[in-house]
Short mmCIF file of C-alpha atoms and ligand atoms in Angstrom, two decimals:
data_model
loop_
_atom_site.label_atom_id
_atom_site.label_comp_id
_atom_site.label_asym_id
_atom_site.label_seq_id
_atom_site.Cartn_x
_atom_site.Cartn_y
_atom_site.Cartn_z
CA MET A 23 -11.56 -8.25 -7.93
CA VAL A 24 -10.22 -7.88 -11.46
CA THR A 25 -7.65 -10.37 -12.75
CA GLY A 26 -5.15 -9.14 -15.33
CA GLY A 27 -5.78 -5.66 -13.96
CA ASN A 28 -2.46 -4.12 -14.96
CA SER A 29 -3.23 -3.74 -18.64
CA GLY A 30 -5.88 -3.24 -21.32
CA VAL A 31 -9.49 -4.07 -20.54
CA GLY A 32 -8.64 -5.21 -16.99
CA LYS A 33 -6.90 -1.98 -16.03
CA GLU A 34 -9.71 0.18 -17.47
CA THR A 35 -12.28 -1.98 -15.67
CA ALA A 36 -10.42 -1.59 -12.38
CA LEU A 37 -10.19 2.17 -12.97
CA GLY A 38 -13.89 2.45 -13.82
CA LEU A 39 -14.96 0.48 -10.74
CA ALA A 40 -12.60 2.46 -8.49
CA SER A 41 -13.92 5.73 -9.97
CA LEU A 42 -17.44 4.64 -8.96
CA GLY A 43 -16.15 4.36 -5.39
CA GLY A 44 -15.63 0.60 -5.28
CA ASN A 45 -13.04 -1.13 -3.15
CA VAL A 46 -11.05 -2.76 -5.97
CA VAL A 47 -8.46 -5.55 -5.85
CA ILE A 48 -6.24 -5.69 -8.91
CA VAL A 49 -4.65 -9.09 -9.55
CA CYS A 50 -1.38 -9.11 -11.56
CA ARG A 51 1.40 -11.60 -12.16
CA ASN A 52 4.21 -9.07 -12.55
CA LYS A 53 5.19 -6.99 -9.50
CA ASN A 54 6.53 -3.95 -11.40
CA LYS A 55 3.64 -3.78 -13.86
CA GLY A 56 1.21 -4.38 -10.98
CA GLU A 57 2.62 -1.58 -8.83
CA ALA A 58 2.54 0.86 -11.75
CA ALA A 59 -1.10 0.03 -12.54
CA TRP A 60 -2.04 0.17 -8.85
CA ALA A 61 -0.54 3.69 -8.50
CA GLU A 62 -2.19 4.83 -11.76
CA VAL A 63 -5.65 3.50 -10.84
CA LYS A 64 -5.47 5.04 -7.37
CA ALA A 65 -4.36 8.44 -8.73
CA LYS A 66 -6.82 8.63 -11.62
CA SER A 67 -9.80 7.38 -9.61
CA ARG A 68 -8.87 9.44 -6.51
CA ASN A 69 -9.78 6.32 -4.55
CA GLU A 70 -7.35 4.97 -1.94
CA ASN A 71 -9.29 1.72 -1.61
CA VAL A 72 -7.41 0.02 -4.42
CA ASP A 73 -5.43 -3.07 -3.50
CA LEU A 74 -2.85 -5.06 -5.42
CA MET A 75 -2.47 -8.83 -5.13
CA LEU A 76 0.15 -10.74 -7.09
CA ALA A 77 -0.73 -14.06 -8.67
CA ASP A 78 0.02 -16.10 -11.76
CA LEU A 79 -3.27 -17.61 -12.93
CA SER A 80 -1.39 -20.40 -14.70
CA SER A 81 -0.06 -21.74 -11.37
CA PHE A 82 -2.50 -23.49 -9.01
CA LYS A 83 -0.24 -22.84 -6.01
CA SER A 84 -0.27 -19.14 -6.83
CA VAL A 85 -4.07 -19.10 -7.29
CA ARG A 86 -4.54 -20.87 -3.94
CA ALA A 87 -2.26 -18.32 -2.25
CA LEU A 88 -4.27 -15.48 -3.86
CA ALA A 89 -7.61 -16.88 -2.64
CA GLY A 90 -6.11 -17.39 0.83
CA SER A 91 -4.73 -13.82 1.03
CA PHE A 92 -8.01 -12.38 -0.23
CA LYS A 93 -10.08 -14.29 2.34
CA ALA A 94 -7.71 -13.37 5.15
CA LYS A 95 -8.17 -9.69 4.34
CA TYR A 96 -11.76 -9.39 3.07
CA GLY A 97 -15.01 -10.99 4.16
CA LYS A 98 -16.94 -10.00 1.05
CA LEU A 99 -16.64 -10.14 -2.75
CA ASP A 100 -19.40 -8.46 -4.73
CA VAL A 101 -17.88 -8.73 -8.20
CA LEU A 102 -15.25 -11.06 -9.61
CA VAL A 103 -14.02 -10.20 -13.11
CA ASN A 104 -12.08 -13.13 -14.55
CA ASN A 105 -10.31 -11.11 -17.22
CA ALA A 106 -6.67 -12.27 -17.43
CA GLY A 107 -5.86 -13.98 -20.69
CA GLU A 108 -3.09 -14.71 -23.12
CA ILE A 109 -2.38 -16.29 -26.50
CA LEU A 110 0.93 -18.02 -27.17
CA SER A 111 2.42 -18.85 -30.57
CA LYS A 112 4.47 -21.72 -29.09
CA ARG A 113 3.29 -24.36 -26.63
CA HIS A 114 4.37 -23.53 -23.05
CA VAL A 115 4.06 -25.84 -20.07
CA THR A 116 3.10 -24.49 -16.64
CA VAL A 117 4.63 -25.40 -13.28
CA ASP A 118 1.74 -27.86 -12.94
CA GLY A 119 2.76 -29.54 -16.22
CA LEU A 120 -0.21 -28.21 -18.22
CA GLU A 121 -0.52 -26.22 -21.47
CA ARG A 122 -0.37 -22.55 -20.46
CA THR A 123 -3.12 -20.99 -22.65
CA PHE A 124 -5.66 -23.39 -21.14
CA ALA A 125 -4.29 -22.84 -17.63
CA SER A 126 -4.12 -19.00 -17.76
CA ASN A 127 -7.42 -18.42 -19.53
CA HIS A 128 -9.55 -21.21 -18.05
CA LEU A 129 -8.16 -23.44 -15.29
CA GLY A 130 -6.77 -20.65 -13.10
CA HIS A 131 -10.10 -18.82 -13.17
CA PHE A 132 -12.04 -22.06 -12.63
CA LEU A 133 -9.98 -22.71 -9.49
CA LEU A 134 -10.05 -19.09 -8.26
CA THR A 135 -13.83 -18.84 -8.68
CA ASN A 136 -14.44 -22.11 -6.85
CA LEU A 137 -12.12 -21.14 -4.00
CA LEU A 138 -13.87 -17.77 -3.61
CA LEU A 139 -17.41 -19.05 -4.14
CA ASP A 140 -18.32 -19.25 -0.43
CA THR A 141 -17.25 -15.61 0.03
CA ILE A 142 -19.12 -14.57 -3.14
CA LYS A 143 -22.27 -16.42 -2.01
CA ALA A 144 -22.04 -14.63 1.35
CA SER A 145 -22.03 -11.27 -0.51
CA THR A 146 -25.26 -11.53 -2.49
CA PRO A 147 -26.37 -9.97 -4.70
CA ALA A 148 -23.04 -10.73 -6.34
CA ARG A 149 -21.72 -11.09 -9.88
CA ILE A 150 -19.06 -13.08 -11.69
CA ILE A 151 -17.99 -11.93 -15.15
CA ASN A 152 -15.86 -14.18 -17.35
CA ILE A 153 -14.14 -12.36 -20.20
CA THR A 154 -14.31 -14.59 -23.25
CA SER A 155 -13.94 -13.92 -26.98
CA GLU A 156 -15.70 -14.40 -30.28
CA ALA A 157 -12.67 -16.63 -30.95
CA HIS A 158 -14.66 -19.34 -29.12
CA ARG A 159 -16.72 -19.77 -32.29
CA GLY A 160 -15.62 -22.71 -34.40
CA ALA A 161 -13.59 -24.08 -31.50
CA ARG A 162 -14.19 -27.29 -29.63
CA ILE A 163 -12.89 -28.89 -26.44
CA HIS A 164 -10.33 -31.50 -27.47
CA PHE A 165 -10.88 -33.92 -24.58
CA ASP A 166 -8.51 -36.36 -26.31
CA ASP A 167 -5.77 -33.69 -26.48
CA LEU A 168 -6.74 -31.00 -23.96
CA GLN A 169 -3.11 -30.00 -23.40
CA GLY A 170 -2.22 -29.70 -27.11
CA GLU A 171 0.41 -32.44 -26.88
CA LYS A 172 -0.53 -34.05 -30.19
CA SER A 173 -1.34 -30.85 -32.07
CA TYR A 174 -0.79 -27.22 -31.08
CA SER A 175 -1.49 -23.86 -32.67
CA SER A 176 -2.12 -20.54 -30.90
CA PHE A 177 -5.55 -20.20 -32.56
CA ARG A 178 -6.62 -23.72 -31.58
CA ALA A 179 -5.43 -23.38 -27.98
CA TYR A 180 -6.91 -19.89 -27.57
CA GLY A 181 -10.25 -20.84 -29.18
CA GLN A 182 -10.53 -23.89 -26.94
CA ALA A 183 -9.72 -21.84 -23.82
CA LYS A 184 -12.24 -19.10 -24.69
CA LEU A 185 -14.92 -21.76 -25.42
CA ALA A 186 -14.06 -23.22 -21.99
CA ASN A 187 -14.81 -19.76 -20.48
CA VAL A 188 -18.32 -19.87 -22.01
CA LEU A 189 -19.02 -23.51 -21.05
CA PHE A 190 -17.77 -22.81 -17.50
CA THR A 191 -20.10 -19.78 -17.31
CA TYR A 192 -23.17 -21.80 -18.32
CA GLU A 193 -22.40 -24.76 -16.06
CA LEU A 194 -21.70 -22.50 -13.08
CA ALA A 195 -24.89 -20.52 -13.82
CA ARG A 196 -26.90 -23.74 -13.56
CA LYS A 197 -25.25 -24.54 -10.21
CA LEU A 198 -25.83 -20.97 -8.92
CA GLU A 199 -29.50 -20.69 -9.94
CA GLY A 200 -31.46 -19.13 -7.07
CA THR A 201 -28.41 -18.24 -4.95
CA GLY A 202 -28.35 -14.50 -5.77
CA VAL A 203 -25.04 -14.86 -7.59
CA GLY A 204 -25.16 -14.21 -11.34
CA VAL A 205 -22.43 -15.43 -13.66
CA ASN A 206 -22.18 -14.20 -17.22
CA CYS A 207 -19.53 -14.02 -19.91
CA LEU A 208 -18.60 -11.15 -22.16
CA HIS A 209 -16.73 -10.64 -25.42
CA PRO A 210 -15.19 -7.16 -25.09
CA GLY A 211 -14.91 -6.51 -28.85
CA VAL A 212 -11.71 -6.27 -30.82
CA VAL A 213 -9.66 -4.04 -28.58
CA ARG A 214 -6.36 -2.13 -28.90
CA THR A 215 -4.45 -3.53 -25.89
CA GLY A 216 -1.23 -5.40 -25.12
CA PHE A 217 -3.02 -8.57 -26.19
CA GLY A 218 -1.10 -10.89 -28.52
CA HIS A 219 1.99 -8.68 -28.56
CA ASP A 220 4.05 -11.32 -26.71
CA ASP A 221 3.11 -13.79 -29.42
CA SER A 222 6.02 -13.98 -31.82
CA GLY A 223 3.93 -15.63 -34.57
CA LEU A 224 1.56 -14.45 -37.29
CA MET A 225 -0.97 -13.30 -34.69
CA SER A 226 1.20 -10.40 -33.45
CA VAL A 227 1.77 -9.17 -37.05
CA VAL A 228 -1.97 -9.29 -37.81
CA ILE A 229 -2.71 -7.41 -34.58
CA TRP A 230 -0.06 -4.77 -35.27
CA ILE A 231 -1.40 -4.07 -38.79
CA ALA A 232 -5.06 -3.97 -37.80
CA SER A 233 -4.78 -2.28 -34.38
CA PRO A 234 -5.57 1.31 -35.51
CA PHE A 235 -9.09 0.04 -36.33
CA PHE A 236 -9.65 -1.58 -32.95
CA LYS A 237 -11.74 -0.03 -30.15
CA SER A 238 -10.01 1.47 -27.12
CA ALA A 239 -9.66 -0.50 -23.88
CA GLU A 240 -11.52 2.28 -22.08
CA LYS A 241 -14.52 1.87 -24.38
CA ALA A 242 -14.41 -1.94 -24.13
CA ALA A 243 -14.29 -1.76 -20.32
CA ARG A 244 -17.48 0.31 -20.19
CA ALA A 245 -19.52 -2.82 -21.00
CA VAL A 246 -17.74 -4.82 -18.26
CA ILE A 247 -18.35 -2.06 -15.73
CA LYS A 248 -22.03 -1.85 -16.65
CA LEU A 249 -22.41 -5.63 -16.43
CA ALA A 250 -20.80 -5.43 -12.99
CA THR A 251 -22.92 -2.61 -11.66
CA LEU A 252 -26.21 -1.89 -13.51
CA PRO A 253 -29.17 -2.72 -11.22
CA GLU A 254 -31.23 -3.99 -14.19
CA LEU A 255 -28.54 -6.63 -14.86
CA GLU A 256 -28.51 -7.89 -11.28
CA SER A 257 -30.58 -10.97 -12.11
CA ALA A 258 -28.73 -11.80 -15.34
CA ASN A 259 -27.35 -15.33 -15.13
CA GLY A 260 -25.86 -17.69 -17.71
CA LYS A 261 -25.80 -15.13 -20.52
CA TYR A 262 -23.30 -14.32 -23.26
CA PHE A 263 -22.77 -10.62 -23.94
CA SER A 264 -21.03 -9.10 -26.92
CA GLY A 265 -20.24 -5.71 -25.46
CA LEU A 266 -23.46 -4.92 -23.65
CA LYS A 267 -25.69 -6.74 -26.13
CA GLU A 268 -26.93 -10.14 -25.12
CA ALA A 269 -26.09 -12.59 -27.91
CA ARG A 270 -26.10 -16.28 -28.73
CA SER A 271 -22.77 -18.02 -28.34
CA SER A 272 -21.70 -20.95 -30.53
CA GLU A 273 -23.86 -24.09 -30.74
CA GLU A 274 -21.04 -26.08 -29.15
CA SER A 275 -21.12 -23.84 -26.08
CA TYR A 276 -24.70 -24.90 -25.25
CA ASP A 277 -23.85 -28.60 -25.17
CA ARG A 278 -24.60 -29.61 -21.58
CA GLU A 279 -22.67 -32.86 -21.74
CA THR A 280 -19.54 -30.99 -22.92
CA ALA A 281 -19.98 -28.44 -20.10
CA ARG A 282 -20.45 -31.17 -17.52
CA ARG A 283 -17.42 -33.10 -18.76
CA LEU A 284 -15.26 -29.96 -18.87
CA TRP A 285 -16.26 -29.16 -15.27
CA GLU A 286 -15.33 -32.66 -14.17
CA VAL A 287 -11.95 -32.58 -15.95
CA SER A 288 -11.21 -29.06 -14.65
CA GLU A 289 -12.05 -30.22 -11.14
CA GLU A 290 -9.76 -33.24 -11.47
CA LEU A 291 -6.92 -31.05 -12.74
CA THR A 292 -7.23 -28.22 -10.22
CA LEU A 293 -9.00 -29.33 -7.07
CA SER A 294 -7.63 -32.85 -6.54
N1 NAP B 328 -7.87 -7.42 -27.15
C1 NAP B 328 -8.86 -8.02 -27.79
O1 NAP B 328 -9.14 -7.72 -28.96
C2 NAP B 328 -9.69 -9.10 -27.12
C3 NAP B 328 -10.75 -9.67 -27.84
C4 NAP B 328 -11.53 -10.63 -27.22
C5 NAP B 328 -11.26 -11.03 -25.94
N2 NAP B 328 -10.21 -10.49 -25.26
C6 NAP B 328 -9.95 -10.96 -23.89
O2 NAP B 328 -9.92 -9.82 -23.03
C7 NAP B 328 -9.15 -10.14 -21.88
C8 NAP B 328 -8.20 -9.00 -21.57
O3 NAP B 328 -7.27 -8.89 -22.62
P1 NAP B 328 -6.70 -7.48 -23.12
O4 NAP B 328 -7.12 -7.33 -24.52
O5 NAP B 328 -6.97 -6.43 -22.14
O6 NAP B 328 -5.13 -7.86 -23.19
P2 NAP B 328 -3.88 -7.42 -22.29
O7 NAP B 328 -3.72 -5.95 -22.32
O8 NAP B 328 -2.74 -8.27 -22.80
O9 NAP B 328 -4.31 -7.90 -20.83
C9 NAP B 328 -4.26 -9.23 -20.44
C10 NAP B 328 -3.96 -9.23 -18.96
O10 NAP B 328 -3.96 -10.60 -18.51
C11 NAP B 328 -2.77 -10.80 -17.74
N3 NAP B 328 -2.42 -12.20 -17.74
C12 NAP B 328 -2.24 -13.04 -18.78
N4 NAP B 328 -1.90 -14.27 -18.35
C13 NAP B 328 -1.87 -14.20 -16.98
C14 NAP B 328 -1.56 -15.13 -15.96
N5 NAP B 328 -1.21 -16.38 -16.22
N6 NAP B 328 -1.61 -14.71 -14.68
C15 NAP B 328 -1.96 -13.43 -14.37
N7 NAP B 328 -2.23 -12.51 -15.31
C16 NAP B 328 -2.18 -12.88 -16.58
C17 NAP B 328 -1.73 -9.93 -18.42
O11 NAP B 328 -0.60 -9.74 -17.60
P3 NAP B 328 0.83 -9.24 -18.23
O12 NAP B 328 0.69 -7.76 -18.45
O13 NAP B 328 1.81 -9.60 -17.17
O14 NAP B 328 1.01 -9.99 -19.52
C18 NAP B 328 -2.57 -8.67 -18.64
O15 NAP B 328 -2.67 -7.93 -17.44
C19 NAP B 328 -8.46 -11.48 -22.15
O16 NAP B 328 -9.16 -12.50 -21.48
C20 NAP B 328 -8.63 -11.65 -23.66
O17 NAP B 328 -8.69 -13.03 -24.03
C21 NAP B 328 -9.41 -9.52 -25.81
#
């Protein structure tokens, strides 16, 4: 399963996995974009076993419906790629009353992963890949203002959400030790995709000017596909990858108390 599979790194990852013969489920929030990507991935991979499931990761009801539909149809999940992500110049509130960057990038994937965990554990050896970003560096989890009510900027909200991806990876890895499920996170590089284009602020201008120098989504996805499939990476657990190179993430991301607290807060927000 690849979330955000209609565009950029997610679409190329879905295509790569389908081309290897995998049974791939693409998760998208927009029906038209989803159907276009679904048709393209099927045609280019020459693989009919490509499925489309619609879900908005920023809505817990939608994520629950997605997990329910998946479980009703499939008994197995070998690889979950939590890829969907967005950055927003203005603060948006989700249907659950939460800040949307945090919900789309972190909380939705936290909930989805937990709801699918029994199926993933029943499919060992299995892998979970959380797509994060170097933008997590310098960020911290603002437990006193998690929803950006007191202070909001796209960089602050995005950095916090991508740091949450790394902290979630490490905490989940500790919980999954010895189960045959490996969870790792990956920074795909600076990639020429649709990312940030919906942002009407400075970010979209910076991206537009610099984008000719970015790497292609196809190249970025190669690392995700390898992390999902290479036999020598089967036992990798709790690692941060920059492309395919294992790297150290920020000091903050290794703070166990922060990871534990984030897990607890995420659980309260999504599972209660
Ligand atoms: N591009 C970069 O330079 C870069 C660098 C570091 C990390 N990343 C990370 O890489 C991942 C993929 O980004 P990309 O560069 O491939 O950008 P992209 O082309 O914009 O793809 C992002 C995907 O996520 C989907 N998405 C966003 N919010 C969603 C939600 N609430 N529910 C369901 N789907 C949602 C988007 O759907 P729509 O098409 O409907 O918007 C799109 O399919 C993200 O996690 C991003 O943070 C990207």
